PDB file of C-alpha atoms and ligand atoms in Angstrom:
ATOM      1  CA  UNK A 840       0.000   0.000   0.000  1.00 93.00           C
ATOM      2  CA  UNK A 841       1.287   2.985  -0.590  1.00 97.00           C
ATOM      3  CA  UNK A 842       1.992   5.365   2.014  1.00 98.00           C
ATOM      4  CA  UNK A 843       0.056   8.587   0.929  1.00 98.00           C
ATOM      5  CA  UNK A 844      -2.995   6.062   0.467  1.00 98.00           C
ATOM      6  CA  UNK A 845      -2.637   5.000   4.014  1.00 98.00           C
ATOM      7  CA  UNK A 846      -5.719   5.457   6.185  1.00 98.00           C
ATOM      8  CA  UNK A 847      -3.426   6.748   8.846  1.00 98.00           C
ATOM      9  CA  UNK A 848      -1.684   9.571   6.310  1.00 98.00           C
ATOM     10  CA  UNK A 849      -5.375  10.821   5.422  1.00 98.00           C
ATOM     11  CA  UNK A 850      -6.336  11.150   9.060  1.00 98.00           C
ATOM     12  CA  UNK A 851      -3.117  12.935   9.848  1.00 99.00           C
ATOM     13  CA  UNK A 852      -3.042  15.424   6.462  1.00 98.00           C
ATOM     14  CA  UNK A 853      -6.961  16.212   8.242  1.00 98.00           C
ATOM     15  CA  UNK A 854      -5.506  17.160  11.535  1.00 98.00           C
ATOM     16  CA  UNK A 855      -2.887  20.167   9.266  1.00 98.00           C
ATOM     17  CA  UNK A 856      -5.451  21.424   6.972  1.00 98.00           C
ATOM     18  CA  UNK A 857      -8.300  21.591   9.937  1.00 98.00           C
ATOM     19  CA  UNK A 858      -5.526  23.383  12.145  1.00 98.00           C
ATOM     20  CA  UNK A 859      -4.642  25.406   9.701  1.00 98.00           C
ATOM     21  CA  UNK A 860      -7.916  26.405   8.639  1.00 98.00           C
ATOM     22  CA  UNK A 861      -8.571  26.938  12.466  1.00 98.00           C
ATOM     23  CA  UNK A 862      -5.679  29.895  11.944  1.00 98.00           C
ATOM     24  CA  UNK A 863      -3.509  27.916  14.707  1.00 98.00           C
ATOM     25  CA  UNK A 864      -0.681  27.650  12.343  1.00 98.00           C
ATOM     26  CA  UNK A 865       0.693  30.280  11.308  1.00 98.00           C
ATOM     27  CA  UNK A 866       4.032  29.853   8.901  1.00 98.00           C
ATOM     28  CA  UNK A 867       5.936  26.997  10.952  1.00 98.00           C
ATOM     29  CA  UNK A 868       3.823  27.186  13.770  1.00 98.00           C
ATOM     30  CA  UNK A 869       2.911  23.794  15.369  1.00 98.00           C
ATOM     31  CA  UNK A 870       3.616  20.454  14.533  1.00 98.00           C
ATOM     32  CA  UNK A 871       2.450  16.782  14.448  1.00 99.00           C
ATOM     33  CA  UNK A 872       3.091  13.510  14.734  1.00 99.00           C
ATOM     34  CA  UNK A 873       1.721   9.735  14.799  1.00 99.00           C
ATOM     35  CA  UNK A 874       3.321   6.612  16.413  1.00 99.00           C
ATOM     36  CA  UNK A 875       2.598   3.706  13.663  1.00 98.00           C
ATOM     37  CA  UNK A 876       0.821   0.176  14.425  1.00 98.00           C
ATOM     38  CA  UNK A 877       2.529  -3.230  13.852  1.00 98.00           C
ATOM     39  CA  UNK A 878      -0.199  -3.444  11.471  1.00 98.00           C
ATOM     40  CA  UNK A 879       0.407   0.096   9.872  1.00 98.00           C
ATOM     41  CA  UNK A 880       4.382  -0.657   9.342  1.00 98.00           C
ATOM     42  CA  UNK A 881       3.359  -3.666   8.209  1.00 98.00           C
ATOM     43  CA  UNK A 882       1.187  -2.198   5.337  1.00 97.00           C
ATOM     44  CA  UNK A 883       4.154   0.044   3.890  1.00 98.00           C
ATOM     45  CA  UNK A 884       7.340  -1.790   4.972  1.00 98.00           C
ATOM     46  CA  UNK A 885       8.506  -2.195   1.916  1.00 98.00           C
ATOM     47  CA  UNK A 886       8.763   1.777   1.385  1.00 98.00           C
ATOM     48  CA  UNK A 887      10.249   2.894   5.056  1.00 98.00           C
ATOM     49  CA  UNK A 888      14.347   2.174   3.747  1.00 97.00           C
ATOM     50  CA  UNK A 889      17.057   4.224   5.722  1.00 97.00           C
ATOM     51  CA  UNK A 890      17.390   7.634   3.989  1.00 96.00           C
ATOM     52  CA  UNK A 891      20.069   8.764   6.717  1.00 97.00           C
ATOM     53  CA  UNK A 892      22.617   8.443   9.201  1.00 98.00           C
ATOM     54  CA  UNK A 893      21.741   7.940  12.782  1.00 98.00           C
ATOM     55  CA  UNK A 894      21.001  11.291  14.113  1.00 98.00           C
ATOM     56  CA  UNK A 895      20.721  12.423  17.934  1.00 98.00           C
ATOM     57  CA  UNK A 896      17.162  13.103  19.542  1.00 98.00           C
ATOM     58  CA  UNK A 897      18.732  15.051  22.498  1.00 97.00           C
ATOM     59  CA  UNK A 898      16.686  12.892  24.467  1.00 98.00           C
ATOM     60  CA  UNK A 899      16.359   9.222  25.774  1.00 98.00           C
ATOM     61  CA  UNK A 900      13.180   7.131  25.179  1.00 98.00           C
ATOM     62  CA  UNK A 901      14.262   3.472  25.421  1.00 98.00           C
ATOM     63  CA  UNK A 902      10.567   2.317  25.963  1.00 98.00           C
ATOM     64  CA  UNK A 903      10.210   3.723  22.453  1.00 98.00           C
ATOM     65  CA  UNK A 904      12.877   1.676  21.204  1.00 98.00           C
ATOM     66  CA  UNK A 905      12.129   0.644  17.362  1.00 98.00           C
ATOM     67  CA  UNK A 906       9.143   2.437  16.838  1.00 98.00           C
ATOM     68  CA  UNK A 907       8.273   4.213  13.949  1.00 98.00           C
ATOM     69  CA  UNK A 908       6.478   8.073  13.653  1.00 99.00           C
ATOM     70  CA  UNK A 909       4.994  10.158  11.023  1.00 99.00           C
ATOM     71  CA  UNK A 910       6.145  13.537  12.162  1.00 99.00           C
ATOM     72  CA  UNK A 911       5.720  17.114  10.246  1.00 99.00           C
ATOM     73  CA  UNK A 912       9.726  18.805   9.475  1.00 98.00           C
ATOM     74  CA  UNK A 913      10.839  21.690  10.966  1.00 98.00           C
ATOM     75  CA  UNK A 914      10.614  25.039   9.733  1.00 98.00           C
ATOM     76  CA  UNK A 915       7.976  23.508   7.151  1.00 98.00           C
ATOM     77  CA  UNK A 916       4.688  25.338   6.776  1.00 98.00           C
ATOM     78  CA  UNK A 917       1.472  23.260   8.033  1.00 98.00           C
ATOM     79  CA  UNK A 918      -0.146  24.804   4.783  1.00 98.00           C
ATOM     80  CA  UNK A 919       2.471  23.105   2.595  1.00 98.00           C
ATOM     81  CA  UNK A 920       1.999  19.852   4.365  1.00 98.00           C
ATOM     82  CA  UNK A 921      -1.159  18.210   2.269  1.00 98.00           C
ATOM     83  CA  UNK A 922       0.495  19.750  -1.047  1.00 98.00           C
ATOM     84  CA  UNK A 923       3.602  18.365  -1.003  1.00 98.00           C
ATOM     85  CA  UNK A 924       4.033  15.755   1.863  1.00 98.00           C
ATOM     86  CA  UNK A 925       7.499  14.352   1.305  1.00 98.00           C
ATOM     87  CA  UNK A 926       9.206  17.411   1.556  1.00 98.00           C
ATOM     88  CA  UNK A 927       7.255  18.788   4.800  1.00 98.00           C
ATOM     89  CA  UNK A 928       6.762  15.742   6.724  1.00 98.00           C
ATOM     90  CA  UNK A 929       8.099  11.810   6.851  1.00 98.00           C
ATOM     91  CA  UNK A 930       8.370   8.737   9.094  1.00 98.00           C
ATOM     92  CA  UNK A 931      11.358   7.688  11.330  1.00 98.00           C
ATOM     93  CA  UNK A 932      12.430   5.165  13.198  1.00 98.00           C
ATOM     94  CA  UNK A 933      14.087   5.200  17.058  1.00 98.00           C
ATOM     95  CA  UNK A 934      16.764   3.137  17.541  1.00 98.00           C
ATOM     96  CA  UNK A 935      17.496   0.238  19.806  1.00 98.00           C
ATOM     97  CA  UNK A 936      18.814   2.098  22.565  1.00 98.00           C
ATOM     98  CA  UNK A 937      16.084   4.744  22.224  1.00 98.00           C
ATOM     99  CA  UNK A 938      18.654   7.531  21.440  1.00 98.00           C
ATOM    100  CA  UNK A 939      18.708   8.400  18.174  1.00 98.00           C
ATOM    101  CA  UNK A 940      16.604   7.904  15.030  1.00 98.00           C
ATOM    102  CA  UNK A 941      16.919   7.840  11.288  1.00 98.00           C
ATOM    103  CA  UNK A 942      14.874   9.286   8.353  1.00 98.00           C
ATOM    104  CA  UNK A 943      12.896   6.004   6.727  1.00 98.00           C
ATOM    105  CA  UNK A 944      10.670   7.938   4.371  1.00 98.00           C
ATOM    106  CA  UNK A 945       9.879  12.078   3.156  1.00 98.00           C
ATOM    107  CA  UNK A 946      11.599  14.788   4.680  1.00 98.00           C
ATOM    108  CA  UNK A 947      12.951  15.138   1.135  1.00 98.00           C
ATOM    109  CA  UNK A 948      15.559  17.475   0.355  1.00 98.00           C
ATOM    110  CA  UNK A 949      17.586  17.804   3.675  1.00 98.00           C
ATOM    111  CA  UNK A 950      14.611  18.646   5.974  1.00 98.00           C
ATOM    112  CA  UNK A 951      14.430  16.866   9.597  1.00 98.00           C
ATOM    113  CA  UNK A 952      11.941  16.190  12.196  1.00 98.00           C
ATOM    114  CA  UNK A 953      10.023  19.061  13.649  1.00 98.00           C
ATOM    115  CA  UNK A 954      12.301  21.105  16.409  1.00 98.00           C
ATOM    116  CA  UNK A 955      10.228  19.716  18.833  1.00 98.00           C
ATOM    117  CA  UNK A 956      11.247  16.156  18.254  1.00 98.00           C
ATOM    118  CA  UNK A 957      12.597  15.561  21.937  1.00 98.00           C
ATOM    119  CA  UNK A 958       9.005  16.736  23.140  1.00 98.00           C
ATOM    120  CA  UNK A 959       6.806  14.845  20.919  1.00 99.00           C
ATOM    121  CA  UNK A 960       8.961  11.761  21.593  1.00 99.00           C
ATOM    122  CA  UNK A 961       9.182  12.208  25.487  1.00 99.00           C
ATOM    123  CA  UNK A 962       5.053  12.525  25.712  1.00 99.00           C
ATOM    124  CA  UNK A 963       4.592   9.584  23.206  1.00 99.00           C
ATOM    125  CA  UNK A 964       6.877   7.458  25.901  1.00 99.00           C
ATOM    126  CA  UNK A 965       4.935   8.608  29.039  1.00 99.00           C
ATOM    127  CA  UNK A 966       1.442   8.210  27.067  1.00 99.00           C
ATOM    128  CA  UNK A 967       2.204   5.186  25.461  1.00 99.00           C
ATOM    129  CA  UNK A 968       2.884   4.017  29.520  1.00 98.00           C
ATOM    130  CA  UNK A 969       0.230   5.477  31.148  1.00 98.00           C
ATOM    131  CA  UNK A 970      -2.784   4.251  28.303  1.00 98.00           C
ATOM    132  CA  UNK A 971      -1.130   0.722  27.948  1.00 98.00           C
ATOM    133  CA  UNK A 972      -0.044   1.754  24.863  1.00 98.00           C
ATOM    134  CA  UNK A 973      -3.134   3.048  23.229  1.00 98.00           C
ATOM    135  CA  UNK A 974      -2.259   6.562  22.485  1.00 98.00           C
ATOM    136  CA  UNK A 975      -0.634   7.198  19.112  1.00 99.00           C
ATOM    137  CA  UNK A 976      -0.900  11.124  18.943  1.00 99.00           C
ATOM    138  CA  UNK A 977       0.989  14.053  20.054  1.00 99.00           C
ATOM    139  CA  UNK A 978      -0.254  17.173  18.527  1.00 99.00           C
ATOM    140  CA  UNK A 979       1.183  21.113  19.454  1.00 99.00           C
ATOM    141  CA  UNK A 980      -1.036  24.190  17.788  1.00 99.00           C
ATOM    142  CA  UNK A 981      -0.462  27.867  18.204  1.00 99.00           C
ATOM    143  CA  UNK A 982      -4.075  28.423  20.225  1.00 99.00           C
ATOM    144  CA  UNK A 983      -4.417  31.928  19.885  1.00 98.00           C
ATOM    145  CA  UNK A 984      -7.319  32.425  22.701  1.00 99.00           C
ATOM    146  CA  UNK A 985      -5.040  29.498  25.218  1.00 99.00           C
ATOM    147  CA  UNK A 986      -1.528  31.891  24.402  1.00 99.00           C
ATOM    148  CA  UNK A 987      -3.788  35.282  25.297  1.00 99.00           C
ATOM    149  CA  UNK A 988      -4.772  33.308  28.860  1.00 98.00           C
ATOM    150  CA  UNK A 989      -1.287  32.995  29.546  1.00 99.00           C
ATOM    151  CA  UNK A 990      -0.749  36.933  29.815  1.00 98.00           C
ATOM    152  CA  UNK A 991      -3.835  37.510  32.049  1.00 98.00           C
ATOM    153  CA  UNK A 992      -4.666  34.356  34.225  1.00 98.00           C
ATOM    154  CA  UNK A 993      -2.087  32.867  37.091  1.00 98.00           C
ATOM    155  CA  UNK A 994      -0.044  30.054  35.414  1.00 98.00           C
ATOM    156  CA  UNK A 995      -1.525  27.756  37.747  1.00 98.00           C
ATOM    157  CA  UNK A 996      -3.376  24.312  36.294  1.00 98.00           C
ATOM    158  CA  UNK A 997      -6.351  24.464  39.201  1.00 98.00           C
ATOM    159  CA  UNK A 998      -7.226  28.082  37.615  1.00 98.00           C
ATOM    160  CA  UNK A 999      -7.247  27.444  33.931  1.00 98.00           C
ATOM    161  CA  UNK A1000      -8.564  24.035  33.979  1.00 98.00           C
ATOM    162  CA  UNK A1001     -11.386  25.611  36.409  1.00 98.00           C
ATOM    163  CA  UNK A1002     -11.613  28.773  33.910  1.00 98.00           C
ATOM    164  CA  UNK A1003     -11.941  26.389  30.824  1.00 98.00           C
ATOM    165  CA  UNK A1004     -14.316  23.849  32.347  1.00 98.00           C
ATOM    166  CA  UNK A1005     -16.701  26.886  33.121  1.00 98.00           C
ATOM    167  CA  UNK A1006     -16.814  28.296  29.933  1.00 98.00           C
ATOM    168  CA  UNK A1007     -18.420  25.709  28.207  1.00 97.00           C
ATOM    169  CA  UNK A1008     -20.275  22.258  29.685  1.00 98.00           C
ATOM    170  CA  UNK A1009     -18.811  19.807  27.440  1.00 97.00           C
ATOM    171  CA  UNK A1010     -15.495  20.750  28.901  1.00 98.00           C
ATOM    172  CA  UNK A1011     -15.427  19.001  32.049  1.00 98.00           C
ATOM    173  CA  UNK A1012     -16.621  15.639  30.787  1.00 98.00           C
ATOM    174  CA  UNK A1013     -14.228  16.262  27.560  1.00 98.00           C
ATOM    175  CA  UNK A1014     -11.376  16.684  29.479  1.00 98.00           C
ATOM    176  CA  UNK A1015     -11.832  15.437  33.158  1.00 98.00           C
ATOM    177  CA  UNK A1016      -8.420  15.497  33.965  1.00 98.00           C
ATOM    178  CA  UNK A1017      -7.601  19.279  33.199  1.00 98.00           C
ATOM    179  CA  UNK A1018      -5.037  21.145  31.602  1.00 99.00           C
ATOM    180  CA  UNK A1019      -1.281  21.349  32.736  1.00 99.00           C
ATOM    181  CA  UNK A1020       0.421  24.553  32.485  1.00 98.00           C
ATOM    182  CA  UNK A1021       4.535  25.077  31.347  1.00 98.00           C
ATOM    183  CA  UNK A1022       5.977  28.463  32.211  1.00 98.00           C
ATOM    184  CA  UNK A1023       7.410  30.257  29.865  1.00 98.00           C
ATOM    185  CA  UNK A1024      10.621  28.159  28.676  1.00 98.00           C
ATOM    186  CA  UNK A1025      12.927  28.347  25.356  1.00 98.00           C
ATOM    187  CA  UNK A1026      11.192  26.148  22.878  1.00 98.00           C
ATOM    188  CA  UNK A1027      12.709  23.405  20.963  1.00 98.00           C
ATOM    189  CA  UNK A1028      14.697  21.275  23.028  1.00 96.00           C
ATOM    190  CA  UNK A1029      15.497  18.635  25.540  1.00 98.00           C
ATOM    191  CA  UNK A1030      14.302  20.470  28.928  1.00 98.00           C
ATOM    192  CA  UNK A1031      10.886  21.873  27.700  1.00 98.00           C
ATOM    193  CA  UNK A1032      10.190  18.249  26.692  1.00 98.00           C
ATOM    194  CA  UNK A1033      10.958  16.676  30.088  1.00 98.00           C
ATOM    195  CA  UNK A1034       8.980  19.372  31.824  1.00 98.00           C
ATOM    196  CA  UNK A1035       6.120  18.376  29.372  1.00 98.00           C
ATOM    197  CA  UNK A1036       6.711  15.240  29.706  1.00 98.00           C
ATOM    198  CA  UNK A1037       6.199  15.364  33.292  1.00 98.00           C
ATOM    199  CA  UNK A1038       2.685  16.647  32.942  1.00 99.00           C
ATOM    200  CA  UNK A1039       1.761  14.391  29.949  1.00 99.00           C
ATOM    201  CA  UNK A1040       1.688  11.925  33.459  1.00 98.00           C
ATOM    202  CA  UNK A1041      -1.710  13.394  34.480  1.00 98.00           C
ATOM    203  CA  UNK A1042      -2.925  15.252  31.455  1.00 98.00           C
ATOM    204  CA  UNK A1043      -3.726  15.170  27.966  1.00 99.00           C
ATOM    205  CA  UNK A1044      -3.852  19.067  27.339  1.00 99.00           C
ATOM    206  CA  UNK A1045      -0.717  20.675  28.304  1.00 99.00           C
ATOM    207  CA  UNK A1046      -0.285  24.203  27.989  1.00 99.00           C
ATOM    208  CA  UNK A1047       2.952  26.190  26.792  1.00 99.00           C
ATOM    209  CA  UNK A1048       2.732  29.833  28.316  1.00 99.00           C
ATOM    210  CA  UNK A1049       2.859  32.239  25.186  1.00 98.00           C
ATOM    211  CA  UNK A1050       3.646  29.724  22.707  1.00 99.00           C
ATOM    212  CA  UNK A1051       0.242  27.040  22.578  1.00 98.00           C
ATOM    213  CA  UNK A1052      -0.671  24.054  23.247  1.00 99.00           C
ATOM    214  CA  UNK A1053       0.123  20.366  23.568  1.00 99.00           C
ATOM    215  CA  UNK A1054      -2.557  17.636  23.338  1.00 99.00           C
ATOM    216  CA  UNK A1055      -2.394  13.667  23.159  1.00 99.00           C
ATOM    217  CA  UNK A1056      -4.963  11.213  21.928  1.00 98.00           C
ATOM    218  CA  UNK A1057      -5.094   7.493  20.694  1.00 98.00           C
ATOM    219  CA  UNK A1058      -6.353   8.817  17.444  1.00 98.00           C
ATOM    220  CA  UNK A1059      -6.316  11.958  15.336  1.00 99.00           C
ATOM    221  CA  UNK A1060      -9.950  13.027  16.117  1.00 98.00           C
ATOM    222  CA  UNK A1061      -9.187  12.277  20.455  1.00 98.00           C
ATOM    223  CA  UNK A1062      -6.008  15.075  19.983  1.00 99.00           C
ATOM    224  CA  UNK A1063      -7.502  17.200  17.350  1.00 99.00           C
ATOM    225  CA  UNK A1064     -10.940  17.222  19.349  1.00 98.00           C
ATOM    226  CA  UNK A1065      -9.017  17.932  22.794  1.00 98.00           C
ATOM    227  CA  UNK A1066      -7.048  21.333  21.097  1.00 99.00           C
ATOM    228  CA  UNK A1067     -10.476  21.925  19.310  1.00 98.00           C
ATOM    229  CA  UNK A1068     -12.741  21.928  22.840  1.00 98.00           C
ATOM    230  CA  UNK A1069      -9.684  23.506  24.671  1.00 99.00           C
ATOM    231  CA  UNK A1070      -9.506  26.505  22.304  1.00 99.00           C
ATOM    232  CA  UNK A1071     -13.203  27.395  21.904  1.00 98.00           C
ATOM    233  CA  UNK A1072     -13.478  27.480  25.570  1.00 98.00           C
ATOM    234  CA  UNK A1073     -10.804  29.912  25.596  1.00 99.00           C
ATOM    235  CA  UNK A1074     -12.311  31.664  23.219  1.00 98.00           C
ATOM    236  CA  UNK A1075     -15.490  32.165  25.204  1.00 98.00           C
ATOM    237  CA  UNK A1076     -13.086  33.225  27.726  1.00 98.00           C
ATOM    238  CA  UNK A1077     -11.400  35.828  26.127  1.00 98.00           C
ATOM    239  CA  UNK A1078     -15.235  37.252  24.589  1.00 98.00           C
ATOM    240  CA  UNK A1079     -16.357  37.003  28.718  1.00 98.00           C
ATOM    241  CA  UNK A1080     -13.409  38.959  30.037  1.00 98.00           C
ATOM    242  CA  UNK A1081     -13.742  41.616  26.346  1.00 98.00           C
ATOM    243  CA  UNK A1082     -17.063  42.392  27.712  1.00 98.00           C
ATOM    244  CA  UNK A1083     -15.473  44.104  30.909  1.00 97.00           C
ATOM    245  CA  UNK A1084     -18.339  43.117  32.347  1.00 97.00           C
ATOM    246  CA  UNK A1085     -18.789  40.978  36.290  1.00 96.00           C
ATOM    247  CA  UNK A1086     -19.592  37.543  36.058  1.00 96.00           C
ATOM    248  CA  UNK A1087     -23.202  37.302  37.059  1.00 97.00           C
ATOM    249  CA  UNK A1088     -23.863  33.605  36.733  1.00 97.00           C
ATOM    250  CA  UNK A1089     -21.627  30.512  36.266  1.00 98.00           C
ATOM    251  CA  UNK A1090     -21.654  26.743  36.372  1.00 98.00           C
ATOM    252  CA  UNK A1091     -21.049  26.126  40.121  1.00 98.00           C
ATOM    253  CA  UNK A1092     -18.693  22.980  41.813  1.00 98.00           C
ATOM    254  CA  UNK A1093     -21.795  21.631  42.657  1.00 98.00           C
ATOM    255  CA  UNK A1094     -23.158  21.689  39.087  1.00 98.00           C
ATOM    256  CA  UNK A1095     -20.001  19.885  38.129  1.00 98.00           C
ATOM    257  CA  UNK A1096     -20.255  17.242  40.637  1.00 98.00           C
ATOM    258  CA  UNK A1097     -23.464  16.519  38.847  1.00 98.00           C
ATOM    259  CA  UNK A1098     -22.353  16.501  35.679  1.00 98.00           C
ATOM    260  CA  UNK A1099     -19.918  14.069  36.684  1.00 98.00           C
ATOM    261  CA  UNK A1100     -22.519  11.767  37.914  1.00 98.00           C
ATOM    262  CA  UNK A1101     -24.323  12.086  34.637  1.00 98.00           C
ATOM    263  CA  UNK A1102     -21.737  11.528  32.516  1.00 98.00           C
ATOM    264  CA  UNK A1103     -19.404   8.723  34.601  1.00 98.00           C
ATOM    265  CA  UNK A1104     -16.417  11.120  34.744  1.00 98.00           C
ATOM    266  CA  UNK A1105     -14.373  11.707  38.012  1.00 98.00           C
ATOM    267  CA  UNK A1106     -13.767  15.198  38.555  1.00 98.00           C
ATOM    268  CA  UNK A1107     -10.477  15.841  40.974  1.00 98.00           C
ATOM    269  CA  UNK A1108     -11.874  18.148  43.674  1.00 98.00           C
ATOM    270  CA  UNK A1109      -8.924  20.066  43.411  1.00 98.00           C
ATOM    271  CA  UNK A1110     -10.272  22.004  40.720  1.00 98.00           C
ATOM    272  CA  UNK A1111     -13.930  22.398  42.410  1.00 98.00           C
ATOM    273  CA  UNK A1112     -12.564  25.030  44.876  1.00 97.00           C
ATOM    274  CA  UNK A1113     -15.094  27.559  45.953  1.00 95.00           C
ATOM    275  CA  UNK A1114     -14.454  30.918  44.533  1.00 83.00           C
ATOM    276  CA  UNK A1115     -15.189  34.067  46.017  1.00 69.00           C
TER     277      UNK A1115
HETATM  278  P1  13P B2470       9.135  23.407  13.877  1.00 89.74           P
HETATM  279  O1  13P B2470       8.979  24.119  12.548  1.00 89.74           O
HETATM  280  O2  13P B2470      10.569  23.014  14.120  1.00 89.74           O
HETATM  281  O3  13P B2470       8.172  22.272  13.994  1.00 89.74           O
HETATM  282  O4  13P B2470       8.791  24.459  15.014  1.00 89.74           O
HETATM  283  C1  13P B2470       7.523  25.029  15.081  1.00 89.74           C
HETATM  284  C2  13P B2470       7.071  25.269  16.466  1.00 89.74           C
HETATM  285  O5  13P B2470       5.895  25.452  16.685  1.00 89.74           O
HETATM  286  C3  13P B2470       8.064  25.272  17.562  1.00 89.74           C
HETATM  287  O6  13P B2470       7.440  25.211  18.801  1.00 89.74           O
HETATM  288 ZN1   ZN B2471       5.372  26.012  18.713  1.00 89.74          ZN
END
């Protein structure tokens, strides 16, 4: 089969076109990328051959050891992605010892993995832990409405989550577990990934303080549809505080045990504080 026919490469040239239509990717802004099956490598093996040397992920994931990712190149514009796919995005593979990786497919011309590589890499190995190996999906957008929070709410995860869950219902039951928050840190290397990392323990939605958002799912729609519910409530958020006007009504900690109840979600009652 070949790769671009894959049902996996459809589902993940969906995710760039919807974000970019979304306006969360602006130039090189964001990136994307997809831990393969045993059944999806075996679909295309005969296409992933070595294109390059081992290369250095500035970061160690032995439990990834072998594996193989779709991932979007860095520097490459999402826009460009569903054009012309083998120059802005390919699949590698991590070594044995989880240290390095090579280029197996695309990424034509010279281009590498996204900057991000050690992040997307370090979250895959603590997702792939924590859901049994389930989630395949690590996704990062530039959320306009999530960046403008950053400036104006504490960077504190029981104050956004509890922000975001009010703004719209869905929220809580959407994502139960909250958002995680990352101070502001220099992008694109080994120590913003382990601090990310170390959230992707508890959350699926972690946030990057005036740069976006993280979010990881077992499939394209879970991560896509985690940014997507994150964002609009953010959105709300930012119209809400526009208005300059007080709060007069909102959906209370006891409405959200409730909805819990309803829906078969636990809701940590560190986030159903009572605000004064
Ligand atoms: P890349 O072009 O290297 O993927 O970087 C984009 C980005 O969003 C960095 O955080
Ligand atoms: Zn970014």
């Amino acid at each position: 089969m070949d790769i671009m026919k894959t049902k996996f490469f459809a589902d993940f040239l969906n995710v760039t076109e919807d974000g970019v239509g979304l306006g969360w990717h602006e130039r090189n802004g964001g990136n994307l990328s997809y831990r393969l099956s045993p059944d999806d490598v075996d679909e295309i093996r005969d296409q992933l051959l070595p294109k390059s040397e081992w290369l250095e992920i500035d970061a160690s994931v032995p439990d990834l050891k072998n594996e193989y990712f779709l991932i979007t190149g860095s520097g490459k514009f999402f826009r460009n992605i569903s054009i012309q796919p083998e120059e802005n995005c390919g699949i590698i593979q991590v070594d044995e010892a989880g240290e390095r990786y090579r280029i197996c497919w695309g990424l034509l011309n010279g281009a590498r993995p996204t900057s991000e590589l050690p992040t997307h890499l370090l979250n895959h190995e603590v997702k792939k832990r924590v859901s049994s190996g389930r989630n395949r999906v690590i996704y990062h957008a530039h959320t306009t409405n999530i960046i403008a929070l950053t400036f104006v709410l504490p960077l504190d995860s029981r104050v956004i989550t509890r922000y975001l869950w009010e703004m719209s219902t869905e929220c809580a039951v959407v994502f139960p577990d909250g958002v995680g928050i990352v101070p502001w840190m220099v992008p694109g290397g080994r120590s913003i990934g382990v601090e990310s990392s170390k959230l992707m323990e508890k959350f699926d939605i972690v946030i990057w303080a005036h740069h976006g958002t993280f979010c990881a799912g077992s499939t394209f729609d879970e991560a896509f549809g985690l940014m997507h519910t994150a964002e609009k409530s953010a959105e709300i958020l930012i119209k809400v505080f526009s208005t300059q006007r007080k709060i007069q009504q909102t959906i209370t900690p006891q409405d959200f045990r409730d909805l819990a109840e309803h829906f078969h979600v636990v809701l940590p009652e560190e986030f159903l504080y009572d605000r004064d």
